[in-house]
Coordinates of C-alpha atoms in Angstrom, one line a residue:
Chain A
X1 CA 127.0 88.3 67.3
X2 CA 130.2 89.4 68.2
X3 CA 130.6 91.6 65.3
X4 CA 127.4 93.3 66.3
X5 CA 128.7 94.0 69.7
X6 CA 132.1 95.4 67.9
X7 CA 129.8 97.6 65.8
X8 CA 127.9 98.7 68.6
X9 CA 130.6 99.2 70.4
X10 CA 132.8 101.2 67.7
X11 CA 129.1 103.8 67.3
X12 CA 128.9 104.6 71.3
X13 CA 132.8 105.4 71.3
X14 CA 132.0 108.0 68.1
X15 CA 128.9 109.2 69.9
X16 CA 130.7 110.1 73.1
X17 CA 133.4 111.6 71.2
X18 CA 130.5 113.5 69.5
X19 CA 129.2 114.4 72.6
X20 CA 132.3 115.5 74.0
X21 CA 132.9 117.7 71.5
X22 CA 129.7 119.8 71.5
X23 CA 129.6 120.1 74.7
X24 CA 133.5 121.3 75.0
X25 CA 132.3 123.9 72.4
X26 CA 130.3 126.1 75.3
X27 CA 132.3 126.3 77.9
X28 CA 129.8 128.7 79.6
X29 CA 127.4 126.2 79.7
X30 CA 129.4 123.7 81.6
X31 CA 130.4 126.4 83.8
X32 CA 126.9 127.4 84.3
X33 CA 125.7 123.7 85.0
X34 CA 128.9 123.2 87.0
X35 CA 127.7 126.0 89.4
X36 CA 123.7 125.5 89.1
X37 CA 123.6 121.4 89.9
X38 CA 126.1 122.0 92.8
X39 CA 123.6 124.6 94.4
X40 CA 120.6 122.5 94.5
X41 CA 122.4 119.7 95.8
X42 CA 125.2 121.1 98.0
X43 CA 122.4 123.8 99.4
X44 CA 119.3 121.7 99.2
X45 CA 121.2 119.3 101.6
X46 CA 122.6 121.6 104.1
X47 CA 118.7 122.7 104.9
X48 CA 118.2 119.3 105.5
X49 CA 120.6 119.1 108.0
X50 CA 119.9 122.3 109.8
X51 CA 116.5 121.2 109.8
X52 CA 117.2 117.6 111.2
X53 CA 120.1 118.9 113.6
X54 CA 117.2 121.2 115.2
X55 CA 114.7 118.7 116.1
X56 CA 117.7 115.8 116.9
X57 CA 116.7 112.9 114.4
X58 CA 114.0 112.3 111.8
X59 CA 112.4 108.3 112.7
X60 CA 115.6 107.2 114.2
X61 CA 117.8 109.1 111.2
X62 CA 120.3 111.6 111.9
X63 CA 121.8 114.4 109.4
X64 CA 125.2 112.0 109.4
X65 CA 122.8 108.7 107.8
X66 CA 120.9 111.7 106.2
X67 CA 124.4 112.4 104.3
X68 CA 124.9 108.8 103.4
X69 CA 121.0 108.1 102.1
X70 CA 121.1 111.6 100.5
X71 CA 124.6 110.9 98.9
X72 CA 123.6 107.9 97.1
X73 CA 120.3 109.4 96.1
X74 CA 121.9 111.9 94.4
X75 CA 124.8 109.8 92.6
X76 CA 122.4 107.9 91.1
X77 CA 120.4 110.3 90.3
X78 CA 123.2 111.7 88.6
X79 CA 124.1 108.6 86.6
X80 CA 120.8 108.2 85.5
X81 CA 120.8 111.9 84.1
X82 CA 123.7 111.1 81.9
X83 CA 122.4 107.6 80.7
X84 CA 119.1 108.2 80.6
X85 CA 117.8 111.9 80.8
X86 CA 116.3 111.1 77.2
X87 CA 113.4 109.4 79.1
X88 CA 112.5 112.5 80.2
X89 CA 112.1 114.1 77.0
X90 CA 110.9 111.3 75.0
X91 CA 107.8 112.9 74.8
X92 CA 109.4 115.8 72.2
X93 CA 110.7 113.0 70.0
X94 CA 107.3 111.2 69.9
X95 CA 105.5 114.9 68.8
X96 CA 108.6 116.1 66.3
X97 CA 108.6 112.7 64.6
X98 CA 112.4 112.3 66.1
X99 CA 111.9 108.0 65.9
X100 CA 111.5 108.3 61.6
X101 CA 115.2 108.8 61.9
X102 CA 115.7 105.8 64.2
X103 CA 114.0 103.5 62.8
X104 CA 114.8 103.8 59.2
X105 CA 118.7 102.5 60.6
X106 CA 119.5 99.2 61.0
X107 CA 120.2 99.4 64.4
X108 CA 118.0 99.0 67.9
X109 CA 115.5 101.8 68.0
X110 CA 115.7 101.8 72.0
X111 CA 119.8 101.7 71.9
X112 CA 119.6 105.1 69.5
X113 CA 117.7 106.5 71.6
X114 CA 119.6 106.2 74.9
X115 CA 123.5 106.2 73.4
X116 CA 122.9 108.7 70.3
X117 CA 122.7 111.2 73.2
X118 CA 125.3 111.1 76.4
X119 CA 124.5 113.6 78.9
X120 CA 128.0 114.3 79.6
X121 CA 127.1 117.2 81.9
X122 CA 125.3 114.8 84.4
X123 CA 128.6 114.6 85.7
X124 CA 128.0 118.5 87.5
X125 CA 125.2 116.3 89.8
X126 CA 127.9 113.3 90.2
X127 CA 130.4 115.7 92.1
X128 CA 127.9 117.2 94.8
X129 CA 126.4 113.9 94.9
X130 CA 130.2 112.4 96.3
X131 CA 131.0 115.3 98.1
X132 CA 127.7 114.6 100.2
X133 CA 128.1 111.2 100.3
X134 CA 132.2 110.9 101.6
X135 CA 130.8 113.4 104.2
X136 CA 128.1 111.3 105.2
X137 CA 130.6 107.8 105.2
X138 CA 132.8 109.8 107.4
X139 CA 130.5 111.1 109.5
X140 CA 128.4 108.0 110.4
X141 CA 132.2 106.3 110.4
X142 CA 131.2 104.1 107.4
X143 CA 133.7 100.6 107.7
X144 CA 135.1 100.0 104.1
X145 CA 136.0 96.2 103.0
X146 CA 135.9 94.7 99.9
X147 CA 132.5 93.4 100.3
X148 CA 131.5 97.2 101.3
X149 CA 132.9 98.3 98.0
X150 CA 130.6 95.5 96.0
X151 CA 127.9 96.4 97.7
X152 CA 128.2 99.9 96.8
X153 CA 128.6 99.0 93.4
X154 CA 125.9 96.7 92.9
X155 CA 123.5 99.5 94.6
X156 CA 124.6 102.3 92.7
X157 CA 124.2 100.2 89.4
X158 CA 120.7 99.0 90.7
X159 CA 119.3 102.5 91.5
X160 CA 120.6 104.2 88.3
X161 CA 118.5 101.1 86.3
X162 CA 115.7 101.5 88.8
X163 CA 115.5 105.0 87.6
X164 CA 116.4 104.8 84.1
X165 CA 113.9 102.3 84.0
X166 CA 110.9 104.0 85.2
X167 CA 111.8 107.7 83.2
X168 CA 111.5 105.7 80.1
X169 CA 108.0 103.8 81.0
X170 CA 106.6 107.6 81.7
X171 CA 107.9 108.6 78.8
X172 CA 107.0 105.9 77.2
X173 CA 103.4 106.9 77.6
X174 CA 103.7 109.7 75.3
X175 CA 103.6 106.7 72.7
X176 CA 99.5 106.9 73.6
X177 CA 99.1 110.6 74.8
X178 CA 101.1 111.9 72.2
X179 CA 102.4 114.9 74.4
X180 CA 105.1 116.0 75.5
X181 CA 104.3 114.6 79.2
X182 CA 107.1 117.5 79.6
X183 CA 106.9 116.7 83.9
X184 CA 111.1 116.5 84.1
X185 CA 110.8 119.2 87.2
X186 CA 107.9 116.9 89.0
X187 CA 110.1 113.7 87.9
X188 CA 112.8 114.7 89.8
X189 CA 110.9 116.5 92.5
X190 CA 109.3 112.9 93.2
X191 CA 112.3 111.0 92.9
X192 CA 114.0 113.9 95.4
X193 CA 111.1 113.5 97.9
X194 CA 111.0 109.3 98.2
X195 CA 115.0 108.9 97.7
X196 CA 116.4 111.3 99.8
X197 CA 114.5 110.9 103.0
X198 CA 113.7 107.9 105.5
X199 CA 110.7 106.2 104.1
X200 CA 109.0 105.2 107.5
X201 CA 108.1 109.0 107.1
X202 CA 105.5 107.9 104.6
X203 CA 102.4 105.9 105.6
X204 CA 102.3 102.7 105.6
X205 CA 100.4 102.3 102.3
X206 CA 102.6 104.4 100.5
X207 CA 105.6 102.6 101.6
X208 CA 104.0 99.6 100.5
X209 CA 103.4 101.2 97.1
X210 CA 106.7 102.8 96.8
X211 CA 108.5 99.2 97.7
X212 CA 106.4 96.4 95.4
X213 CA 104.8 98.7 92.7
X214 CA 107.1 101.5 92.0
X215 CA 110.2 100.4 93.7
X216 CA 111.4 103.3 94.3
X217 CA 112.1 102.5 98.3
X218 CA 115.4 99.9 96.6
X219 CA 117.0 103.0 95.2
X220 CA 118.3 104.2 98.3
X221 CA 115.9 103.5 101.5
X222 CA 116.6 99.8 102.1
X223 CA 120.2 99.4 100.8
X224 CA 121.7 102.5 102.8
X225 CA 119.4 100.9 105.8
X226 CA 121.2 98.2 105.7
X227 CA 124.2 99.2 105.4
X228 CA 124.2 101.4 108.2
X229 CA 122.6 98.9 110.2
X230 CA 119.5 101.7 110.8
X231 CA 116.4 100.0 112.8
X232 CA 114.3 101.7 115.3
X233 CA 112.4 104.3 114.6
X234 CA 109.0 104.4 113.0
X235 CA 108.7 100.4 111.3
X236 CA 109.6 100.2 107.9
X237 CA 107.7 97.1 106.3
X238 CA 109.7 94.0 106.9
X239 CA 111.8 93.5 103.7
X240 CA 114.6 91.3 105.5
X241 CA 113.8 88.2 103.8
X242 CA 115.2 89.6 100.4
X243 CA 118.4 89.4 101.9
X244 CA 121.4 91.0 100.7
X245 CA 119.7 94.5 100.2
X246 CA 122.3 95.7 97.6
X247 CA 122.3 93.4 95.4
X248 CA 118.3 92.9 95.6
X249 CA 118.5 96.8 94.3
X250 CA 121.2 95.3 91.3
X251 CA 118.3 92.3 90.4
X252 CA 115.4 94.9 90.9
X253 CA 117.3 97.7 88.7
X254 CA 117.5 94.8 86.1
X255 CA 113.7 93.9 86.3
X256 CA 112.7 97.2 86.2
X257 CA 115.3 98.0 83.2
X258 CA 113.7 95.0 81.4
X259 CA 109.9 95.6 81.6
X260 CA 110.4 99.0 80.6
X261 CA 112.8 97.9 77.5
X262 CA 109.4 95.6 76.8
X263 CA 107.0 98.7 77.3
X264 CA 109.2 100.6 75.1
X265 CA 108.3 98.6 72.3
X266 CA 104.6 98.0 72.7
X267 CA 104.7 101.4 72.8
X268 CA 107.0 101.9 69.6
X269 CA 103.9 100.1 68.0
X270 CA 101.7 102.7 68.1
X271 CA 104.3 105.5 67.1
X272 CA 102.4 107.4 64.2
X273 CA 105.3 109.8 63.3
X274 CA 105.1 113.6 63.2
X275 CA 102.1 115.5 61.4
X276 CA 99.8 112.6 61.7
Chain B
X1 CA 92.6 117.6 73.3
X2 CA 93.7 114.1 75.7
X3 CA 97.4 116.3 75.5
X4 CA 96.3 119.0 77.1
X5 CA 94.1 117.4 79.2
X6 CA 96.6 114.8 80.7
X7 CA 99.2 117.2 81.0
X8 CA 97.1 119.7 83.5
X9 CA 95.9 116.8 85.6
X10 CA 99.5 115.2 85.6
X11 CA 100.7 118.9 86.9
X12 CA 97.9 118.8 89.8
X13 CA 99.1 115.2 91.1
X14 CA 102.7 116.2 91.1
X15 CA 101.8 119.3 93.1
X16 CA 99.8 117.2 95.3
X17 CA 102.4 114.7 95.9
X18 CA 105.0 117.5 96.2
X19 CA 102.7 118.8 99.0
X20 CA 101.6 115.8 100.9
X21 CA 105.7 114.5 100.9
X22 CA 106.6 118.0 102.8
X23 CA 103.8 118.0 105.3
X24 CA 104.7 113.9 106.2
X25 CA 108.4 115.2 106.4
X26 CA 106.9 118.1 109.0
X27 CA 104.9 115.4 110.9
X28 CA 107.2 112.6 111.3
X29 CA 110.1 115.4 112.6
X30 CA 107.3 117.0 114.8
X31 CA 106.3 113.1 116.0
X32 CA 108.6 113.6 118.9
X33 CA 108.4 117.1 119.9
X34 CA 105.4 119.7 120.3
X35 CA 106.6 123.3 119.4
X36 CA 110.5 123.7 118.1
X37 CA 111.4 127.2 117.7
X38 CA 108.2 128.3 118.7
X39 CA 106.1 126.4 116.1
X40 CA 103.8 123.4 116.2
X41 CA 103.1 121.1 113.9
X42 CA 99.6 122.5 113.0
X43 CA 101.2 125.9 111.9
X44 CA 103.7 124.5 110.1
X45 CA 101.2 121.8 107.9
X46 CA 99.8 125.3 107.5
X47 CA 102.9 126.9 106.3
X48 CA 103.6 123.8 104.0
X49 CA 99.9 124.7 101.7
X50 CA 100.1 128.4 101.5
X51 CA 104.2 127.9 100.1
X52 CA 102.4 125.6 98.0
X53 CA 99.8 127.8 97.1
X54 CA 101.9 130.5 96.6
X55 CA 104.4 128.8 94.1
X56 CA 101.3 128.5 91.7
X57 CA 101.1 132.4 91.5
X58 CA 105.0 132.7 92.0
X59 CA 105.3 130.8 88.5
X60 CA 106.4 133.1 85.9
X61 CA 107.5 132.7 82.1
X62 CA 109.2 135.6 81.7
X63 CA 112.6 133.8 81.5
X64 CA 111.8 131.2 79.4
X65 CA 109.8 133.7 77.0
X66 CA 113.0 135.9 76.3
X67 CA 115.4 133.0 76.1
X68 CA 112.9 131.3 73.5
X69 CA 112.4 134.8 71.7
X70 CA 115.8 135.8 71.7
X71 CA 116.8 132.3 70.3
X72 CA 114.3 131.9 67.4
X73 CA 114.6 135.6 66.5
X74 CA 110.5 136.7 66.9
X75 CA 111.9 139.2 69.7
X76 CA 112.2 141.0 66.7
X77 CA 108.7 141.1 66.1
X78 CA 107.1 141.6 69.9
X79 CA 109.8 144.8 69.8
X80 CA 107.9 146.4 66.9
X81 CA 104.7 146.3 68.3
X82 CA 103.5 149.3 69.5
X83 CA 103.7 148.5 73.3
X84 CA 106.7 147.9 76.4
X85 CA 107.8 144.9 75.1
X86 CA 108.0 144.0 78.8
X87 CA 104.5 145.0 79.2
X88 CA 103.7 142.5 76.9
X89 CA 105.8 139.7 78.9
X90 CA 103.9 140.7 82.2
X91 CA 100.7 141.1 80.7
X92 CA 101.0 137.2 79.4
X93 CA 102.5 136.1 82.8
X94 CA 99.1 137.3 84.3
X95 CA 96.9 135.7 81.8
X96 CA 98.8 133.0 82.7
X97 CA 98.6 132.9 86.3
X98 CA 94.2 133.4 86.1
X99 CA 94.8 130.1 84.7
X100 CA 96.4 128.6 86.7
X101 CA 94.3 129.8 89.8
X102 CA 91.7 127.5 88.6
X103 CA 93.4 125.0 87.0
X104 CA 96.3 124.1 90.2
X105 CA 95.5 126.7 92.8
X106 CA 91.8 125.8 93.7
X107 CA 92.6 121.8 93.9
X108 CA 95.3 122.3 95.9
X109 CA 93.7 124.7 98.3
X110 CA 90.7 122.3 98.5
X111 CA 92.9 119.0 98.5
X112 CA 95.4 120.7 100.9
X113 CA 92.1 121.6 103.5
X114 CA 90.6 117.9 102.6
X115 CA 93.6 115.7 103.5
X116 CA 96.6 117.6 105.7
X117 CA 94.8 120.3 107.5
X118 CA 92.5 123.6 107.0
X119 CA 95.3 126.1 106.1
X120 CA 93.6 129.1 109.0
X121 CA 95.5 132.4 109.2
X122 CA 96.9 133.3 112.9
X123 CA 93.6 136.0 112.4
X124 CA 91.9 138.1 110.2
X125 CA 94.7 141.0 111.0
X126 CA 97.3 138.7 109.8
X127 CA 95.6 137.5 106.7
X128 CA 95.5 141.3 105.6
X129 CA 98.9 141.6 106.0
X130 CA 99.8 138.0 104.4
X131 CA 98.2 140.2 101.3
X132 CA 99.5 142.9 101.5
X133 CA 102.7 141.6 102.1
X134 CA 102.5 138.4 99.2
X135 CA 101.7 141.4 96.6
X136 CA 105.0 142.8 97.3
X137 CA 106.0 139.4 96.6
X138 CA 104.8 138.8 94.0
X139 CA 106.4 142.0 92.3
X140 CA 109.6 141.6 94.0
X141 CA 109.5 138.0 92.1
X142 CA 108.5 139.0 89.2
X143 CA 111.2 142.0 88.9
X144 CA 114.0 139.0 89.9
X145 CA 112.9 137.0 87.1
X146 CA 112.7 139.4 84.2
X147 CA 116.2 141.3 85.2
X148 CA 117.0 137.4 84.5
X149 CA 115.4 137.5 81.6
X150 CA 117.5 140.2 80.1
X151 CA 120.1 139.0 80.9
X152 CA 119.1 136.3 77.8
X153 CA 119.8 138.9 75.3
X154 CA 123.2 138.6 76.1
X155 CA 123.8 135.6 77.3
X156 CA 123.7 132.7 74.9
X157 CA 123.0 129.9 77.2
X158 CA 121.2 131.1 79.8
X159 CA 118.9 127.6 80.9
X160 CA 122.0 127.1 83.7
X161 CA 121.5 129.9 85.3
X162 CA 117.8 130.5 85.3
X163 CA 118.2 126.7 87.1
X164 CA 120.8 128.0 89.5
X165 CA 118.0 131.3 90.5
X166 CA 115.0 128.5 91.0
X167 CA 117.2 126.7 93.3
X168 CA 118.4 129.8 95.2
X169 CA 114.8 130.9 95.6
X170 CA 113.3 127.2 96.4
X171 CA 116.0 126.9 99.1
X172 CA 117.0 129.7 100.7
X173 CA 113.4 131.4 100.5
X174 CA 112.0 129.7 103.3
X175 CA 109.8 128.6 100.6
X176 CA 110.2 124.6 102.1
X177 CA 112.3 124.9 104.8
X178 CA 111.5 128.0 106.8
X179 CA 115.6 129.9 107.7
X180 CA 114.7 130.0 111.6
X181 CA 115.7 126.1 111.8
X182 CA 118.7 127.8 109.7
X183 CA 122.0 128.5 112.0
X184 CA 121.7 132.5 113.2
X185 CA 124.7 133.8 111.6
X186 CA 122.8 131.9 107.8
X187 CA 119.6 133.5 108.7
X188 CA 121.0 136.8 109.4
X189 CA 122.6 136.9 105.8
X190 CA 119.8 135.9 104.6
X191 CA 117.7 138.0 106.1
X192 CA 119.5 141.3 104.4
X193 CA 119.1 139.4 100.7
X194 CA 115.7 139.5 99.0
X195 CA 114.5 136.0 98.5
X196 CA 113.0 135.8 102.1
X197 CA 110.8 138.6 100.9
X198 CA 109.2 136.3 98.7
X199 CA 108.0 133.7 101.0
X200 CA 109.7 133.6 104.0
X201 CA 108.0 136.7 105.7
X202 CA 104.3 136.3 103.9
X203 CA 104.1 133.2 105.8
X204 CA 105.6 134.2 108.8
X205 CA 102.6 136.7 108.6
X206 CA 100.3 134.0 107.6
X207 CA 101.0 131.8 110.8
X208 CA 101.4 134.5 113.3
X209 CA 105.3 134.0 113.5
X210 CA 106.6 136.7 115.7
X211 CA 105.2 140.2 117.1
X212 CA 103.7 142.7 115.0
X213 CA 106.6 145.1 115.9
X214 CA 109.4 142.7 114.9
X215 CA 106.9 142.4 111.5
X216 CA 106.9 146.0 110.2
X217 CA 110.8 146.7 110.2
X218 CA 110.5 143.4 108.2
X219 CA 108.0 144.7 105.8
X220 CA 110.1 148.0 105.7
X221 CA 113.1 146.0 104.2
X222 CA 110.5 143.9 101.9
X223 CA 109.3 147.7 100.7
X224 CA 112.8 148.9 99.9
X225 CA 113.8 145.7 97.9
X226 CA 110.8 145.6 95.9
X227 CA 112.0 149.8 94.9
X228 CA 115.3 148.5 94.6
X229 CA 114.5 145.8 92.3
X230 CA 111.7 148.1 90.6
X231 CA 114.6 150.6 89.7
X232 CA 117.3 148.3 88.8
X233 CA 114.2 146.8 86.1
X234 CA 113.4 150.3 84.8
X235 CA 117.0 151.5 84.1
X236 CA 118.6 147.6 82.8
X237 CA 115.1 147.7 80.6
X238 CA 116.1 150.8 78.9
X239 CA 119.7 149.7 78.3
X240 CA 118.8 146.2 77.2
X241 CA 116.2 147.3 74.8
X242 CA 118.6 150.0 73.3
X243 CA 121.4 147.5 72.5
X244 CA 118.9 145.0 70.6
X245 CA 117.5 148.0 68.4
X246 CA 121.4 148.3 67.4
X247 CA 121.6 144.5 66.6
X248 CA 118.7 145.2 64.7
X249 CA 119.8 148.2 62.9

């Protein structure tokens, strides 16, 4: 067991090096990325807020709370990217017969396909995504304490699983379309739309959707409600008997993280290869 | 067959649900207030379907077309066909985009009209203009993406960039978040660059936003961008295409 770990352990620290290296070998591309991912967040926030600073406060949210919802939105989002973008594009390894590779080693199919491939450059959404969210702490006067910090931590672990989690169950289903399911753009544009603003903006079916079938809503909506203490407003659905909000995002990220690891391989059942 | 088929209804419900998030955003900001800047909510559900309408026939491929061609080599063999080898990027754009019309454009007009609101122009007058004015657009679009696009001959990565130009255009546009809630001294800037000219002032038109006078200077500078643009295509076109014939040579 523990040798396994070792080994494990010995192939992700090559692979990153890998990773490092290829990536360090186009320097215009991280510069590109560096200034691209910045834009759409850095920008794509500031209409927010002139928006939201115009008509006062969106269901009881201001641009400051904005800052901090938006700021972890994006921070996971940009963890997820580097961990697991390849959810994304599963569908292109399904149709070019990429898992023949994988599963003739003798290690886990679902581990080689998340750590054979770091998205170091995730870390150009991971600087805009702090920038906007130390803005948003110090402009809603955000009270750090220990417990603050583990809260943080246990939410921003929960949200990346939570979003890992469900990019690999849709691409999963290329396992059954066998397509490319190439809907990265919309992915994102989803997870943008339900992360990034008050939920209570939604109806009340949708919320219910977005909080018990696809919890998206744990992600960012309840835990940054609850740690800014937001109520009032339009009613969000009474979640307050989970408790701790954070760490019902960690133990939701995990759930999620688990079902899809299960999907994964029902799905790996079906895989026919390239050419078929 | 199911590929294809999933894939175009997958791209419908995305749209959908990209539409119907923007128009709650709209309503729950517009729960407390009737008109801000002059705008009510009706107009601007209105505004949220035609910018969703016109992204479908704002889509081009022109920059992912070079990038691909450039990178597998077959530019080679589109340059030796006896056409503008831009010609032939434009000509498959518009094939492209009749596609799309009925595959994305007519549900989302008719879903739009079903569930958010009937998407009415301010009158028949406007409407005219909205045309007039989106073709201009459309060109002025179109121009912006395949002066990016040559820019892939050069370029080895370009995928960063092309990114960073979506986002510009998506935000800064007005094409979600119209730049009058923008501060002045933003919206002035932006007025004098040319993305505005590709959504901003079609649906200003569209809604009735502002007086006809304020509207022709407008159209004036959308005019001199789209010959600006026009120009800098035809003269980087010639240079571009000379440099690859000496690759080739």
């Amino acid at each position: 067991m523990i040798a396994t770990i070792q080994h494990y352990w010995r192939v992700t620290i090559v692979n990153i090096r890998i990773h490092l290296l290829t990536i360090l070998e186009y320097p215009a591309s991280i510069a590109g990325w560096a200034l691209s991912n910045p834009i759409q967040f850095v920008v794509g926030f500031a209409t927010i807020q002139f928006v939201v600073a115009r008509f006062g406060t969106i269901n009881g949210w201001g641009y400051e709370q904005l800052a901090f919802l938006y700021g972890i939105a994006v921070i996971s989002h940009a963890l997820s990217m580097i961990f697991f973008v390849q959810g994304w594009f599963m569908g292109y390894y399904v149709i070019e017969g990429d898992f023949d590779r994988y599963l003739l080693r003798p290690m886990s199919v679902l581990y080689q396909f998340f750590f054979n491939n770091f998205n170091i450059i995730g870390i150009t959404d991971l600087i805009p995504g702090i920038c906007v969210f130390t803005y948003g702490c110090v402009k809603v006067g955000f009270h750090w304490s220990i417990l603050a910090v583990f809260e943080l931590l246990a939410l921003i672990i929960g949200a990346t699983l939570i979003r890992g989690g469900i990019y690999m169950m849709l691409g999963t289903l290329s396992f059954w379309t066998k397509s490319t399911n190439e809907f990265s753009g919309f992915t994102q544009e989803f997870f943008d739309k339900t992360t990034m603003y008050p939920l209570t903006m939604y109806p009340r079916a949708l919320q219910f959707i977005l909080t018990f079938l696809i919890p998206i809503a744990w992600v960012s909506f309840y835990p940054a409600g609850a740690m800014l203490h937001m109520d009032g407003g339009a009613p969000a659905l009474d979640v307050s008997f989970f408790g701790a909000m954070p760490f019902v995002t960690l133990g939701i990220g995990i759930v999620v993280m688990v079902v899809a690891s299960l999907f994964f391989k029902v799905g790996l059942r079906g895989y026919e290869s390239a050419g078929h | 067959m199911l590929a294809y088929r999933f894939d175009v209804f997958a791209s419908i419900v995305f749209q959908c649900i990209v539409m119907f998030a923007t128009s709650f955003f709209w309503k729950a900001l517009y729960s407390n207030s009737d008109t801000v800047m002059g705008v009510g909510v009706q107009e601007m559900l209105t505004y949220t379907i035609i910018s969703a309408l016109m992204s479908i026939f704002l889509t081009t491929k022109v920059e992912d077309r070079v990038i691909e061609s450039v990178r597998q080599g077959s530019v080679a063999m589109d340059m030796m066909k006896p056409i503008n080898l831009f010609g032939i990027y434009f000509a498959e754009d518009l094939g492209y985009l009749t596609s799309l019309l009925f595959q994305n454009a007519i549900p989302i007009i008719v879903i739009g009209s079903l569930f958010i609101t009937i998407p009415r122009p301010a009158s028949w007058y406007h409407f005219l203009a909205f045309l007039g004015s989106f073709l201009m657009s459309f060109f002025i679009n179109w121009f912006l993406s395949a002066i990016f696009a040559m820019w892939a001959f050069s370029i080895l990565n370009m995928n960063p960039l092309v990114q960073a130009k979506r986002h510009i255009i998506r935000l800064l546009s007005g094409s979600i978040v119209p730049i009058w809630f923008f501060p002045s001294w933003l919206a002035k800037i932006l007025n004098c660059l040319p993305f505005v000219y590709i959504y901003q002032l079609p649906l200003d038109l569209y809604i009735g936003k502002g007086t006809p006078a304020s509207m022709l200077p407008r159209l004036a500078i959308q005019f001199a961008w789209l010959m600006i643009l026009a120009a800098a295509f035809a003269i980087l076109q010639k240079r571009v295409l000379r440099k690859v014939m000496v690759q080739g040579g």
